[in-house]
Structure formats: structure tokens, C-alpha cells
Amino acid sequence: MMSMEQQNTDPLGLLSGIMEAEDLPTWSKVPVGKVLEPKEDKESPFPVNLDINEKVCLWEGDITKLKCDVIINSTNEALNDKNPVSERIHKVAGPLLREEVRQELQSCRTGEAKMTKGYELPARYVIHTVGPRYNTKYKTAAESALFMSYRNVLQLARENNLSSIGLGVINTTRRGYPPEEGAHIALRTVRRFLEKNIDAFQVVVFVVEPIDESTYKRLMPLYFPRDAREECYAAECLPSDVGNEDGEPFLPERQIRIMDKPLKTMSGIDLLNSFVGRHPFSKVAADNDTKRKARLQGRSQEEMEFLEHQRKYSQWVKRSRTEDFTEISKMGFLYNPGVDRNGRPVVVFVGRYFPANAIDLNKAVSYFIHFMDSIASREYVLVYFHTLTTDDHTLDLGFLKDFYELLDLKYRRNMHQLYIVHGNILQRILGWFFLMINAASIKDKVEFIQGVQYLYDYINPDQLEIPPFVMEFDVQKNEL
């Protein structure tokens, strides 16, 4: 472990202030401190691995002075966070970094990772990512989002053959994330990634500020033990949840088994083994078994139905994490171009790009959940372009009702507004009917807009990506 003070007394540091990542002592070379005798002989899920310990370093220092292939910038959704580390990165990199961020990246979702050049920084590239806001009520969602941030950063660096990485602390106290809990996720995610991709990096440097140094120094041995005694002691100190094989937060009761060959309904929708009704969106049936189970568990039928709903949604989340969405994402009907004037993520759905009669609806539902689950954990805005849609792009109201009922409550609770652009009279009537009967809780959040220009009252033009055909139709319709 090398501190900033040690760096500044180094002759090379005095001349340039730059620290070569490959010159830092690896974790295996840091002496093992005094280790207490373990109370019992317990096997650790993170055994000694000398190869991995030769890849990782812990350095308390200025990330803008680290010479490596890529460093991490923890920022916000609009990529303009004013936290000290992010501002330092932009200052040292120079104005071209901010220009590339503004022109090319524009925004970044929580858990996502995007890369730019490093410009005047010693690092060749910068990976920008957004850590989650922390709320004890949604602790699991925050943990999963933070895991995705670290995982996506590592994956992006690996895909671009970047062999040395300065991994700054992504979770921030500004967003309410407890430093120690964030450190656990960072360390175990890197450990699990290196176990599967040992040759991906030459060196991974955990770059910490003084406030985080003692936490990382104390927790590093839990995930990167250097000898058998340290491993034994670490096994006793690890938290109960050490994640799955990738380090992702894991709750055993949420593990869902999906049938290898799920049954099909007449509409072609999967009928998963744990679902009741005509397809997976069906409302929980209030049958005798449900009532009996509720009585045995001392819960009301309403509580049991709520838990069943949560279980079903968790199934779809789990399923969405295992599917390949390469082809469906190329259709471009769902995307996040930026944020509204209050910093809420904007999600766009282009009706004409959605082939309702040709697409695999199971895949579409899974993709929607994969895309939206983290976004819907906070307030967001939805923009639906109905422009030039036909029956080929439209789902029937029955399907929409069931789809609406499937989604977690956070979707409707956190949806600040739904803007429907270029909706026709029939859609208004059907929409009103649907909302009154099936979705009364969001009817006051829906606004029909006849011209794109009215969207700009709520969303800056540079935070929207509008398909050319929509703009052409809008010009003709409104004679702008």
C-alpha cells in the first residue's frame, strides 16, 4: 500500500508528480499484518490466489496523477457531477473531455459505463459510470446497481484491451451510500471478475481518497488473503451476503428456477412453472391453496398476493439477466437519450419501430425489464412517439393490462410523467378507457402532446434523440 505522502517523497514523484500504475507494489508484496487466531476452522469463499494478488494494488492518491490505460470517473446521470474527484478529472483533462462528454455521451444511466479519451490526463482513457442513490428501503436495488457499475467498467475495459486500470471509488456519500458496504461490493466484484478473466488486466489499482483508505486497507484481506492464516481469519469476518459467482448481491429466497422448456399459451407467451392463469402476466388466482397457505403463514390473502406478485417480477428480472438482447436492441424502439430539466432520466419508446406482430413478446417483455429495472428505481419520464404507427405496431389492450400488472410497483410510483406524442383521437379514447379501468393510479401522469416543440418545455432539445421521420411528420402536421 503506497500513500500520497510516500509518493511525494519518491524522486520520480518530485519531478513529475505522475505515478506509473505498474510501479506500484502489488497486494502480494504488502506485508501481512498481525492476524488474530480464528475461532474456528472455516473455509473462505475467497481462498488465497497468488496470481490475482499479483494483479491488484491499493493506492491512496490522486487519480489524475495515475499513468495507466484507463481511470474511472464516478459521476451523475447528466455526466456533470460536481464531486471533487470528477471535477479534478475534468480540470486536468482539459476542455476537450467535457466537449466529448457533451457531444458524444450526453448522459449515462445508473450502473452503465461509457468511455472517452483521457486527453491531458496521464491515463489514455476515462470510463464514466453512475453509482446508485442509496435508500435502506431499496437496499438490494442499490447494491445490484453498484455491482453493475463495477462489473460494466471492468467489462468495458476488457473489451477494449486496456490492461491497466485505476479503479476509483464509485459509490459516494453524496448519494447516501455507506462507504464500507460499497467497498465490500467493489472488492468482491473485482475478485470474481479476475477469477474468470485472469489475463484481462496487468494491474488493477484501487485508487482511494484519504477518507476511504482505512476501510479498504481493512477489507482487502477478506477478498484477497495472502496466506492461509489470513484466509482463515477472513472467513469469519466476511458478511453473510458475499454475492453469487460474479459478486452480484444474492438473496437465496429470490432464486427462481425457470423451466428448460416452458409451456406455451395460445398467444405464444411462456407459461412459467410458477405462474397461474392463461399467461405469465395473469393476476394471482385466489384459489384454495393460496388461502390455505396464507392462513398457515399468518398472513392475509392480500399480503400473499403481493408477495406472489413480487416473486413473479423477480423471475422476470432473473430471466432478463441471462438473455442476449443484441438483435432486439438494434431495433431502436427503446432508448434513454438523456434527462429532463430536473435531472430525471428520459426513456423514449418509438411505436413505429416496434414490430408488435412479428417480435417474440417474451423477449420484448424481458428486454423491457432488463432496460428499465434500474431506471425505474428513481423518478423517470417516459416519452412515447405514436407517430405513423399502424396495427402492425400495436399491442392489444388485454396484453397491455396484463403487462402493466406484471411490473413492479416502482414503475408506476416513480414515473413522473408519460408524454404521448402524435396520439390520434382513437388512441385518446382507448387510452382514457384503459387508464380509468386498469391504471387509475397513473392517469393524472399522462399528457397527450401534438407537437414535438411542446416537449421542449420539459426536456432540453439536446437531451432528446428524435427519429427523423417523427420530425418530418411534425413539421408537416404543424406547418412549422
CSV table of N, CA and C in Angstrom, one decimal, residues 326-470:
chain,number,residue,atom,x,y,z
A,326,THR,N,-28.9,-8.6,-28.2
A,326,THR,CA,-28.2,-7.9,-29.2
A,326,THR,C,-29.1,-7.5,-30.4
A,327,GLU,N,-29.9,-8.4,-30.9
A,327,GLU,CA,-30.7,-8.2,-32.0
A,327,GLU,C,-31.9,-7.3,-31.7
A,328,ILE,N,-32.6,-7.5,-30.6
A,328,ILE,CA,-33.7,-6.7,-30.3
A,328,ILE,C,-33.3,-5.2,-30.0
A,329,SER,N,-32.2,-5.0,-29.4
A,329,SER,CA,-31.7,-3.7,-29.1
A,329,SER,C,-31.5,-2.9,-30.4
A,330,LYS,N,-31.1,-3.6,-31.5
A,330,LYS,CA,-30.8,-2.9,-32.7
A,330,LYS,C,-32.1,-2.3,-33.4
A,331,MET,N,-33.2,-2.8,-32.9
A,331,MET,CA,-34.5,-2.2,-33.5
A,331,MET,C,-34.7,-0.8,-33.1
A,332,GLY,N,-34.1,-0.4,-32.0
A,332,GLY,CA,-34.1,1.0,-31.6
A,332,GLY,C,-35.4,1.6,-31.1
A,333,PHE,N,-36.4,0.7,-30.6
A,333,PHE,CA,-37.7,1.3,-30.2
A,333,PHE,C,-37.6,1.8,-28.8
A,334,LEU,N,-36.6,1.4,-28.0
A,334,LEU,CA,-36.5,1.8,-26.6
A,334,LEU,C,-35.1,2.3,-26.3
A,335,TYR,N,-35.0,3.6,-25.8
A,335,TYR,CA,-33.6,4.1,-25.5
A,335,TYR,C,-33.7,5.2,-24.5
A,336,ASN,N,-32.6,5.6,-23.9
A,336,ASN,CA,-32.5,6.6,-22.9
A,336,ASN,C,-31.6,7.7,-23.4
A,337,PRO,N,-32.1,8.8,-24.1
A,337,PRO,CA,-31.3,9.8,-24.7
A,337,PRO,C,-30.7,10.8,-23.7
A,338,GLY,N,-31.3,11.0,-22.5
A,338,GLY,CA,-30.8,12.0,-21.6
A,338,GLY,C,-31.7,12.1,-20.4
A,339,VAL,N,-31.7,13.4,-19.9
A,339,VAL,CA,-32.5,13.7,-18.7
A,339,VAL,C,-33.4,14.9,-19.0
A,340,ASP,N,-34.5,15.0,-18.2
A,340,ASP,CA,-35.3,16.2,-18.3
A,340,ASP,C,-34.7,17.4,-17.6
A,341,ARG,N,-35.5,18.5,-17.5
A,341,ARG,CA,-34.9,19.7,-17.0
A,341,ARG,C,-34.7,19.6,-15.5
A,342,ASN,N,-35.2,18.6,-14.8
A,342,ASN,CA,-35.0,18.3,-13.4
A,342,ASN,C,-34.1,17.2,-13.1
A,343,GLY,N,-33.4,16.7,-14.2
A,343,GLY,CA,-32.4,15.6,-14.0
A,343,GLY,C,-33.0,14.2,-13.9
A,344,ARG,N,-34.3,14.1,-14.3
A,344,ARG,CA,-34.9,12.7,-14.3
A,344,ARG,C,-34.5,12.0,-15.6
A,345,PRO,N,-34.2,10.7,-15.6
A,345,PRO,CA,-33.9,10.0,-16.8
A,345,PRO,C,-35.1,10.1,-17.8
A,346,VAL,N,-34.8,10.3,-19.0
A,346,VAL,CA,-35.9,10.3,-20.1
A,346,VAL,C,-35.8,9.0,-20.8
A,347,VAL,N,-36.9,8.2,-20.9
A,347,VAL,CA,-36.9,7.0,-21.7
A,347,VAL,C,-37.9,7.2,-22.9
A,348,VAL,N,-37.4,6.9,-24.1
A,348,VAL,CA,-38.2,7.0,-25.3
A,348,VAL,C,-38.6,5.7,-25.8
A,349,PHE,N,-39.9,5.6,-26.2
A,349,PHE,CA,-40.4,4.4,-26.9
A,349,PHE,C,-40.9,4.9,-28.2
A,350,VAL,N,-40.4,4.3,-29.3
A,350,VAL,CA,-40.8,4.7,-30.7
A,350,VAL,C,-41.8,3.6,-31.2
A,351,GLY,N,-43.1,3.9,-31.3
A,351,GLY,CA,-44.1,2.9,-31.7
A,351,GLY,C,-43.8,2.3,-33.0
A,352,ARG,N,-43.4,3.1,-34.0
A,352,ARG,CA,-43.2,2.6,-35.3
A,352,ARG,C,-42.1,1.6,-35.5
A,353,TYR,N,-41.1,1.7,-34.5
A,353,TYR,CA,-40.0,0.8,-34.6
A,353,TYR,C,-40.3,-0.6,-33.9
A,354,PHE,N,-41.5,-0.7,-33.3
A,354,PHE,CA,-41.8,-1.9,-32.5
A,354,PHE,C,-42.7,-2.8,-33.3
A,355,PRO,N,-42.2,-3.9,-33.8
A,355,PRO,CA,-42.9,-4.8,-34.7
A,355,PRO,C,-43.8,-5.8,-33.8
A,356,ALA,N,-44.9,-5.3,-33.3
A,356,ALA,CA,-45.7,-6.0,-32.4
A,356,ALA,C,-46.2,-7.4,-32.9
A,357,ASN,N,-46.5,-7.5,-34.2
A,357,ASN,CA,-47.0,-8.7,-34.7
A,357,ASN,C,-45.9,-9.7,-35.1
A,358,ALA,N,-44.6,-9.3,-35.1
A,358,ALA,CA,-43.6,-10.1,-35.5
A,358,ALA,C,-42.6,-10.5,-34.4
A,359,ILE,N,-42.5,-9.6,-33.4
A,359,ILE,CA,-41.5,-9.8,-32.4
A,359,ILE,C,-41.9,-10.9,-31.4
A,360,ASP,N,-40.9,-11.6,-30.8
A,360,ASP,CA,-41.2,-12.5,-29.7
A,360,ASP,C,-41.5,-11.7,-28.5
A,361,LEU,N,-42.8,-11.8,-28.1
A,361,LEU,CA,-43.2,-10.9,-27.0
A,361,LEU,C,-42.6,-11.3,-25.6
A,362,ASN,N,-42.2,-12.6,-25.5
A,362,ASN,CA,-41.5,-12.9,-24.3
A,362,ASN,C,-40.1,-12.1,-24.2
A,363,LYS,N,-39.5,-12.1,-25.4
A,363,LYS,CA,-38.2,-11.5,-25.5
A,363,LYS,C,-38.4,-10.0,-25.3
A,364,ALA,N,-39.5,-9.4,-25.8
A,364,ALA,CA,-39.7,-8.0,-25.7
A,364,ALA,C,-40.0,-7.6,-24.2
A,365,VAL,N,-40.7,-8.4,-23.5
A,365,VAL,CA,-41.0,-8.1,-22.1
A,365,VAL,C,-39.7,-8.2,-21.3
A,366,SER,N,-38.9,-9.3,-21.6
A,366,SER,CA,-37.7,-9.5,-20.9
A,366,SER,C,-36.7,-8.3,-21.1
A,367,TYR,N,-36.7,-7.8,-22.4
A,367,TYR,CA,-35.8,-6.7,-22.7
A,367,TYR,C,-36.2,-5.5,-22.0
A,368,PHE,N,-37.5,-5.2,-22.0
A,368,PHE,CA,-38.1,-4.0,-21.4
A,368,PHE,C,-37.7,-4.0,-19.9
A,369,ILE,N,-37.8,-5.1,-19.2
A,369,ILE,CA,-37.5,-5.2,-17.8
A,369,ILE,C,-36.0,-5.1,-17.6
A,370,HIS,N,-35.2,-5.7,-18.5
A,370,HIS,CA,-33.7,-5.6,-18.4
A,370,HIS,C,-33.3,-4.1,-18.5
A,371,PHE,N,-33.9,-3.4,-19.5
A,371,PHE,CA,-33.6,-2.0,-19.7
A,371,PHE,C,-34.1,-1.1,-18.6
A,372,MET,N,-35.3,-1.3,-18.1
A,372,MET,CA,-36.0,-0.4,-17.2
A,372,MET,C,-35.8,-0.6,-15.7
A,373,ASP,N,-35.4,-1.8,-15.3
A,373,ASP,CA,-35.5,-2.1,-13.9
A,373,ASP,C,-34.7,-1.1,-13.0
A,374,SER,N,-33.4,-0.8,-13.4
A,374,SER,CA,-32.7,0.1,-12.6
A,374,SER,C,-33.1,1.6,-12.8
A,375,ILE,N,-33.6,1.9,-14.0
A,375,ILE,CA,-34.1,3.3,-14.3
A,375,ILE,C,-35.3,3.6,-13.4
A,376,ALA,N,-36.2,2.6,-13.3
A,376,ALA,CA,-37.4,2.8,-12.6
A,376,ALA,C,-37.3,2.8,-11.1
A,377,SER,N,-36.0,2.6,-10.6
A,377,SER,CA,-35.8,2.7,-9.2
A,377,SER,C,-35.8,4.1,-8.7
A,378,ARG,N,-35.8,5.1,-9.6
A,378,ARG,CA,-35.9,6.5,-9.2
A,378,ARG,C,-36.9,7.2,-10.1
A,379,GLU,N,-37.2,8.4,-9.9
A,379,GLU,CA,-38.2,9.2,-10.8
A,379,GLU,C,-37.6,9.2,-12.2
A,380,TYR,N,-38.5,9.0,-13.2
A,380,TYR,CA,-38.2,9.0,-14.6
A,380,TYR,C,-39.3,9.5,-15.4
A,381,VAL,N,-39.0,9.8,-16.6
A,381,VAL,CA,-40.0,10.4,-17.6
A,381,VAL,C,-40.1,9.4,-18.8
A,382,LEU,N,-41.3,9.1,-19.3
A,382,LEU,CA,-41.4,8.3,-20.4
A,382,LEU,C,-42.1,9.1,-21.6
A,383,VAL,N,-41.4,9.0,-22.8
A,383,VAL,CA,-41.9,9.7,-24.0
A,383,VAL,C,-42.3,8.6,-25.0
A,384,TYR,N,-43.5,8.6,-25.4
A,384,TYR,CA,-44.0,7.6,-26.4
A,384,TYR,C,-44.4,8.3,-27.7
A,385,PHE,N,-43.6,8.0,-28.8
A,385,PHE,CA,-43.9,8.5,-30.1
A,385,PHE,C,-44.9,7.6,-30.8
A,386,HIS,N,-46.1,8.0,-31.0
A,386,HIS,CA,-47.1,7.2,-31.7
A,386,HIS,C,-47.1,7.5,-33.2
A,387,THR,N,-46.2,8.3,-33.6
A,387,THR,CA,-46.1,8.8,-35.0
A,387,THR,C,-46.1,7.7,-36.0
A,388,LEU,N,-47.1,7.8,-37.0
A,388,LEU,CA,-47.2,6.9,-38.1
A,388,LEU,C,-47.2,5.4,-37.7
A,389,THR,N,-47.7,5.1,-36.5
A,389,THR,CA,-47.9,3.7,-36.2
A,389,THR,C,-49.2,3.1,-36.8
A,390,THR,N,-49.1,1.8,-37.1
A,390,THR,CA,-50.3,1.1,-37.6
A,390,THR,C,-50.6,-0.1,-36.7
A,391,ASP,N,-51.6,-0.9,-37.2
A,391,ASP,CA,-51.9,-2.1,-36.4
A,391,ASP,C,-50.7,-3.1,-36.2
A,392,ASP,N,-49.8,-3.0,-37.1
A,392,ASP,CA,-48.6,-3.9,-37.0
A,392,ASP,C,-47.7,-3.5,-35.8
A,393,HIS,N,-47.9,-2.3,-35.3
A,393,HIS,CA,-47.0,-1.8,-34.2
A,393,HIS,C,-47.8,-1.7,-32.9
A,394,THR,N,-49.0,-2.2,-32.9
A,394,THR,CA,-49.9,-2.0,-31.7
A,394,THR,C,-50.2,-3.3,-31.0
A,395,LEU,N,-50.1,-3.3,-29.6
A,395,LEU,CA,-50.4,-4.4,-28.8
A,395,LEU,C,-51.9,-4.2,-28.4
A,396,ASP,N,-52.6,-5.4,-28.2
A,396,ASP,CA,-54.0,-5.3,-27.8
A,396,ASP,C,-54.1,-4.9,-26.3
A,397,LEU,N,-55.2,-4.3,-25.9
A,397,LEU,CA,-55.4,-3.8,-24.6
A,397,LEU,C,-55.3,-4.8,-23.5
A,398,GLY,N,-55.7,-6.0,-23.8
A,398,GLY,CA,-55.6,-7.1,-22.9
A,398,GLY,C,-54.2,-7.4,-22.5
A,399,PHE,N,-53.3,-7.5,-23.5
A,399,PHE,CA,-51.9,-7.7,-23.2
A,399,PHE,C,-51.3,-6.6,-22.4
A,400,LEU,N,-51.7,-5.3,-22.8
A,400,LEU,CA,-51.1,-4.2,-22.0
A,400,LEU,C,-51.6,-4.2,-20.6
A,401,LYS,N,-52.8,-4.6,-20.4
A,401,LYS,CA,-53.3,-4.7,-19.0
A,401,LYS,C,-52.5,-5.7,-18.2
A,402,ASP,N,-52.3,-6.8,-18.7
A,402,ASP,CA,-51.5,-7.9,-18.0
A,402,ASP,C,-50.0,-7.5,-17.8
A,403,PHE,N,-49.5,-6.8,-18.9
A,403,PHE,CA,-48.1,-6.3,-18.8
A,403,PHE,C,-48.0,-5.3,-17.7
A,404,TYR,N,-48.9,-4.4,-17.6
A,404,TYR,CA,-49.0,-3.4,-16.6
A,404,TYR,C,-49.0,-4.0,-15.2
A,405,GLU,N,-49.8,-5.0,-15.0
A,405,GLU,CA,-50.0,-5.7,-13.7
A,405,GLU,C,-48.7,-6.5,-13.3
A,406,LEU,N,-48.0,-6.9,-14.3
A,406,LEU,CA,-46.8,-7.7,-14.0
A,406,LEU,C,-45.7,-6.8,-13.4
A,407,LEU,N,-45.6,-5.5,-13.9
A,407,LEU,CA,-44.5,-4.7,-13.5
A,407,LEU,C,-44.5,-4.4,-12.0
A,408,ASP,N,-43.3,-4.2,-11.5
A,408,ASP,CA,-43.1,-3.8,-10.1
A,408,ASP,C,-43.8,-2.5,-9.8
A,409,LEU,N,-44.2,-2.3,-8.6
A,409,LEU,CA,-44.9,-1.0,-8.2
A,409,LEU,C,-44.1,0.2,-8.4
A,410,LYS,N,-42.7,0.0,-8.4
A,410,LYS,CA,-41.9,1.2,-8.6
A,410,LYS,C,-42.1,1.9,-10.0
A,411,TYR,N,-42.5,1.1,-11.0
A,411,TYR,CA,-42.7,1.7,-12.3
A,411,TYR,C,-43.7,2.8,-12.3
A,412,ARG,N,-44.9,2.5,-11.7
A,412,ARG,CA,-45.9,3.5,-11.6
A,412,ARG,C,-45.7,4.6,-10.6
A,413,ARG,N,-45.0,4.2,-9.5
A,413,ARG,CA,-44.8,5.1,-8.4
A,413,ARG,C,-43.7,6.2,-8.9
A,414,ASN,N,-42.7,5.7,-9.6
A,414,ASN,CA,-41.6,6.6,-9.9
A,414,ASN,C,-41.7,7.3,-11.3
A,415,MET,N,-42.8,6.9,-12.1
A,415,MET,CA,-43.0,7.5,-13.3
A,415,MET,C,-43.5,8.9,-13.1
A,416,HIS,N,-42.7,9.9,-13.3
A,416,HIS,CA,-43.2,11.3,-13.1
A,416,HIS,C,-44.2,11.8,-14.1
A,417,GLN,N,-43.9,11.4,-15.4
A,417,GLN,CA,-44.8,11.8,-16.5
A,417,GLN,C,-44.7,10.9,-17.7
A,418,LEU,N,-45.8,10.6,-18.4
A,418,LEU,CA,-45.8,9.9,-19.6
A,418,LEU,C,-46.3,10.9,-20.7
A,419,TYR,N,-45.5,11.2,-21.6
A,419,TYR,CA,-45.9,12.1,-22.7
A,419,TYR,C,-46.1,11.3,-24.0
A,420,ILE,N,-47.3,11.4,-24.5
A,420,ILE,CA,-47.7,10.6,-25.7
A,420,ILE,C,-47.8,11.7,-26.9
A,421,VAL,N,-46.9,11.5,-27.8
A,421,VAL,CA,-46.7,12.5,-28.9
A,421,VAL,C,-47.4,11.9,-30.2
A,422,HIS,N,-48.2,12.8,-30.8
A,422,HIS,CA,-48.9,12.5,-32.0
A,422,HIS,C,-49.9,11.4,-31.9
A,423,GLY,N,-50.5,11.3,-30.7
A,423,GLY,CA,-51.6,10.3,-30.5
A,423,GLY,C,-52.9,10.8,-31.2
A,424,ASN,N,-53.6,9.9,-31.8
A,424,ASN,CA,-54.8,10.2,-32.5
A,424,ASN,C,-56.0,10.2,-31.6
A,425,ILE,N,-57.2,10.5,-32.1
A,425,ILE,CA,-58.4,10.6,-31.3
A,425,ILE,C,-58.8,9.2,-30.8
A,426,LEU,N,-58.7,8.2,-31.6
A,426,LEU,CA,-59.0,6.8,-31.2
A,426,LEU,C,-58.1,6.4,-30.0
A,427,GLN,N,-56.8,6.7,-30.2
A,427,GLN,CA,-55.9,6.3,-29.1
A,427,GLN,C,-56.2,7.1,-27.8
A,428,ARG,N,-56.7,8.3,-27.9
A,428,ARG,CA,-57.1,9.1,-26.7
A,428,ARG,C,-58.2,8.4,-26.0
A,429,ILE,N,-59.2,8.0,-26.8
A,429,ILE,CA,-60.4,7.4,-26.2
A,429,ILE,C,-60.0,6.0,-25.6
A,430,LEU,N,-59.3,5.2,-26.3
A,430,LEU,CA,-58.9,3.9,-25.8
A,430,LEU,C,-58.0,4.1,-24.6
A,431,GLY,N,-57.1,5.1,-24.7
A,431,GLY,CA,-56.2,5.3,-23.6
A,431,GLY,C,-56.9,5.7,-22.3
A,432,TRP,N,-57.9,6.6,-22.5
A,432,TRP,CA,-58.7,7.1,-21.4
A,432,TRP,C,-59.4,5.9,-20.7
A,433,PHE,N,-60.0,5.0,-21.6
A,433,PHE,CA,-60.7,3.9,-21.1
A,433,PHE,C,-59.8,2.9,-20.3
A,434,PHE,N,-58.6,2.7,-20.9
A,434,PHE,CA,-57.7,1.8,-20.3
A,434,PHE,C,-57.2,2.3,-18.9
A,435,LEU,N,-56.9,3.6,-18.9
A,435,LEU,CA,-56.4,4.2,-17.6
A,435,LEU,C,-57.5,4.2,-16.5
A,436,MET,N,-58.7,4.5,-16.9
A,436,MET,CA,-59.8,4.6,-15.9
A,436,MET,C,-60.1,3.2,-15.3
A,437,ILE,N,-60.0,2.2,-16.2
A,437,ILE,CA,-60.4,0.8,-15.7
A,437,ILE,C,-59.2,0.1,-15.1
A,438,ASN,N,-58.0,0.2,-15.7
A,438,ASN,CA,-56.9,-0.6,-15.3
A,438,ASN,C,-55.7,0.1,-14.6
A,439,ALA,N,-55.6,1.4,-14.9
A,439,ALA,CA,-54.4,2.1,-14.4
A,439,ALA,C,-54.7,3.5,-13.8
A,440,ALA,N,-55.7,3.5,-13.0
A,440,ALA,CA,-56.2,4.8,-12.4
A,440,ALA,C,-55.1,5.5,-11.7
A,441,SER,N,-54.1,4.8,-11.1
A,441,SER,CA,-53.1,5.4,-10.3
A,441,SER,C,-52.1,6.3,-11.1
A,442,ILE,N,-52.1,6.1,-12.5
A,442,ILE,CA,-51.2,6.9,-13.3
A,442,ILE,C,-51.9,7.8,-14.3
A,443,LYS,N,-53.2,7.8,-14.2
A,443,LYS,CA,-54.0,8.6,-15.2
A,443,LYS,C,-53.6,10.1,-15.2
A,444,ASP,N,-53.3,10.6,-14.0
A,444,ASP,CA,-53.0,12.0,-13.9
A,444,ASP,C,-51.6,12.3,-14.4
A,445,LYS,N,-50.8,11.3,-14.7
A,445,LYS,CA,-49.4,11.5,-15.1
A,445,LYS,C,-49.3,11.4,-16.6
A,446,VAL,N,-50.4,11.2,-17.3
A,446,VAL,CA,-50.4,11.0,-18.8
A,446,VAL,C,-50.7,12.4,-19.4
A,447,GLU,N,-49.9,12.8,-20.4
A,447,GLU,CA,-50.2,14.0,-21.1
A,447,GLU,C,-50.0,13.8,-22.6
A,448,PHE,N,-51.1,14.1,-23.4
A,448,PHE,CA,-51.1,13.9,-24.9
A,448,PHE,C,-50.5,15.2,-25.4
A,449,ILE,N,-49.5,15.1,-26.3
A,449,ILE,CA,-48.8,16.2,-26.9
A,449,ILE,C,-48.9,16.1,-28.4
A,450,GLN,N,-49.3,17.2,-29.1
A,450,GLN,CA,-49.5,17.1,-30.5
A,450,GLN,C,-48.3,17.6,-31.3
A,451,GLY,N,-47.3,18.3,-30.7
A,451,GLY,CA,-46.2,18.7,-31.4
A,451,GLY,C,-44.9,18.5,-30.6
A,452,VAL,N,-43.8,18.2,-31.3
A,452,VAL,CA,-42.5,18.0,-30.6
A,452,VAL,C,-42.1,19.2,-29.8
A,453,GLN,N,-42.4,20.4,-30.4
A,453,GLN,CA,-41.9,21.6,-29.7
A,453,GLN,C,-42.4,21.7,-28.3
A,454,TYR,N,-43.6,21.1,-28.0
A,454,TYR,CA,-44.1,21.2,-26.6
A,454,TYR,C,-43.3,20.3,-25.6
A,455,LEU,N,-42.6,19.3,-26.2
A,455,LEU,CA,-41.7,18.5,-25.3
A,455,LEU,C,-40.6,19.4,-24.7
A,456,TYR,N,-40.2,20.4,-25.5
A,456,TYR,CA,-39.0,21.2,-25.1
A,456,TYR,C,-39.3,22.0,-23.8
A,457,ASP,N,-40.6,22.1,-23.5
A,457,ASP,CA,-40.9,22.8,-22.2
A,457,ASP,C,-40.4,22.0,-21.0
A,458,TYR,N,-40.3,20.7,-21.2
A,458,TYR,CA,-39.9,19.8,-20.1
A,458,TYR,C,-38.6,19.2,-20.3
A,459,ILE,N,-38.1,19.1,-21.5
A,459,ILE,CA,-36.8,18.4,-21.8
A,459,ILE,C,-36.0,19.2,-22.8
A,460,ASN,N,-34.8,19.5,-22.5
A,460,ASN,CA,-33.9,20.3,-23.4
A,460,ASN,C,-33.8,19.5,-24.7
A,461,PRO,N,-33.7,20.2,-25.8
A,461,PRO,CA,-33.6,19.5,-27.1
A,461,PRO,C,-32.3,18.7,-27.2
A,462,ASP,N,-31.2,19.1,-26.5
A,462,ASP,CA,-30.0,18.3,-26.6
A,462,ASP,C,-30.1,17.0,-25.7
A,463,GLN,N,-31.2,16.9,-25.0
A,463,GLN,CA,-31.4,15.7,-24.2
A,463,GLN,C,-32.4,14.7,-24.8
A,464,LEU,N,-32.7,15.0,-26.1
A,464,LEU,CA,-33.7,14.1,-26.8
A,464,LEU,C,-33.1,13.7,-28.1
A,465,GLU,N,-33.3,12.4,-28.5
A,465,GLU,CA,-32.9,11.9,-29.8
A,465,GLU,C,-34.3,11.5,-30.5
A,466,ILE,N,-34.7,12.3,-31.4
A,466,ILE,CA,-36.0,12.1,-32.1
A,466,ILE,C,-35.7,11.6,-33.5
A,467,PRO,N,-36.3,10.5,-33.9
A,467,PRO,CA,-36.2,9.9,-35.2
A,467,PRO,C,-36.5,10.9,-36.3
A,468,PRO,N,-35.8,10.9,-37.4
A,468,PRO,CA,-36.1,11.9,-38.5
A,468,PRO,C,-37.5,11.8,-39.0
A,469,PHE,N,-38.1,10.6,-39.1
A,469,PHE,CA,-39.5,10.6,-39.6
A,469,PHE,C,-40.5,11.3,-38.7
A,470,VAL,N,-40.2,11.3,-37.4
A,470,VAL,CA,-41.0,12.0,-36.4
A,470,VAL,C,-40.9,13.5,-36.7
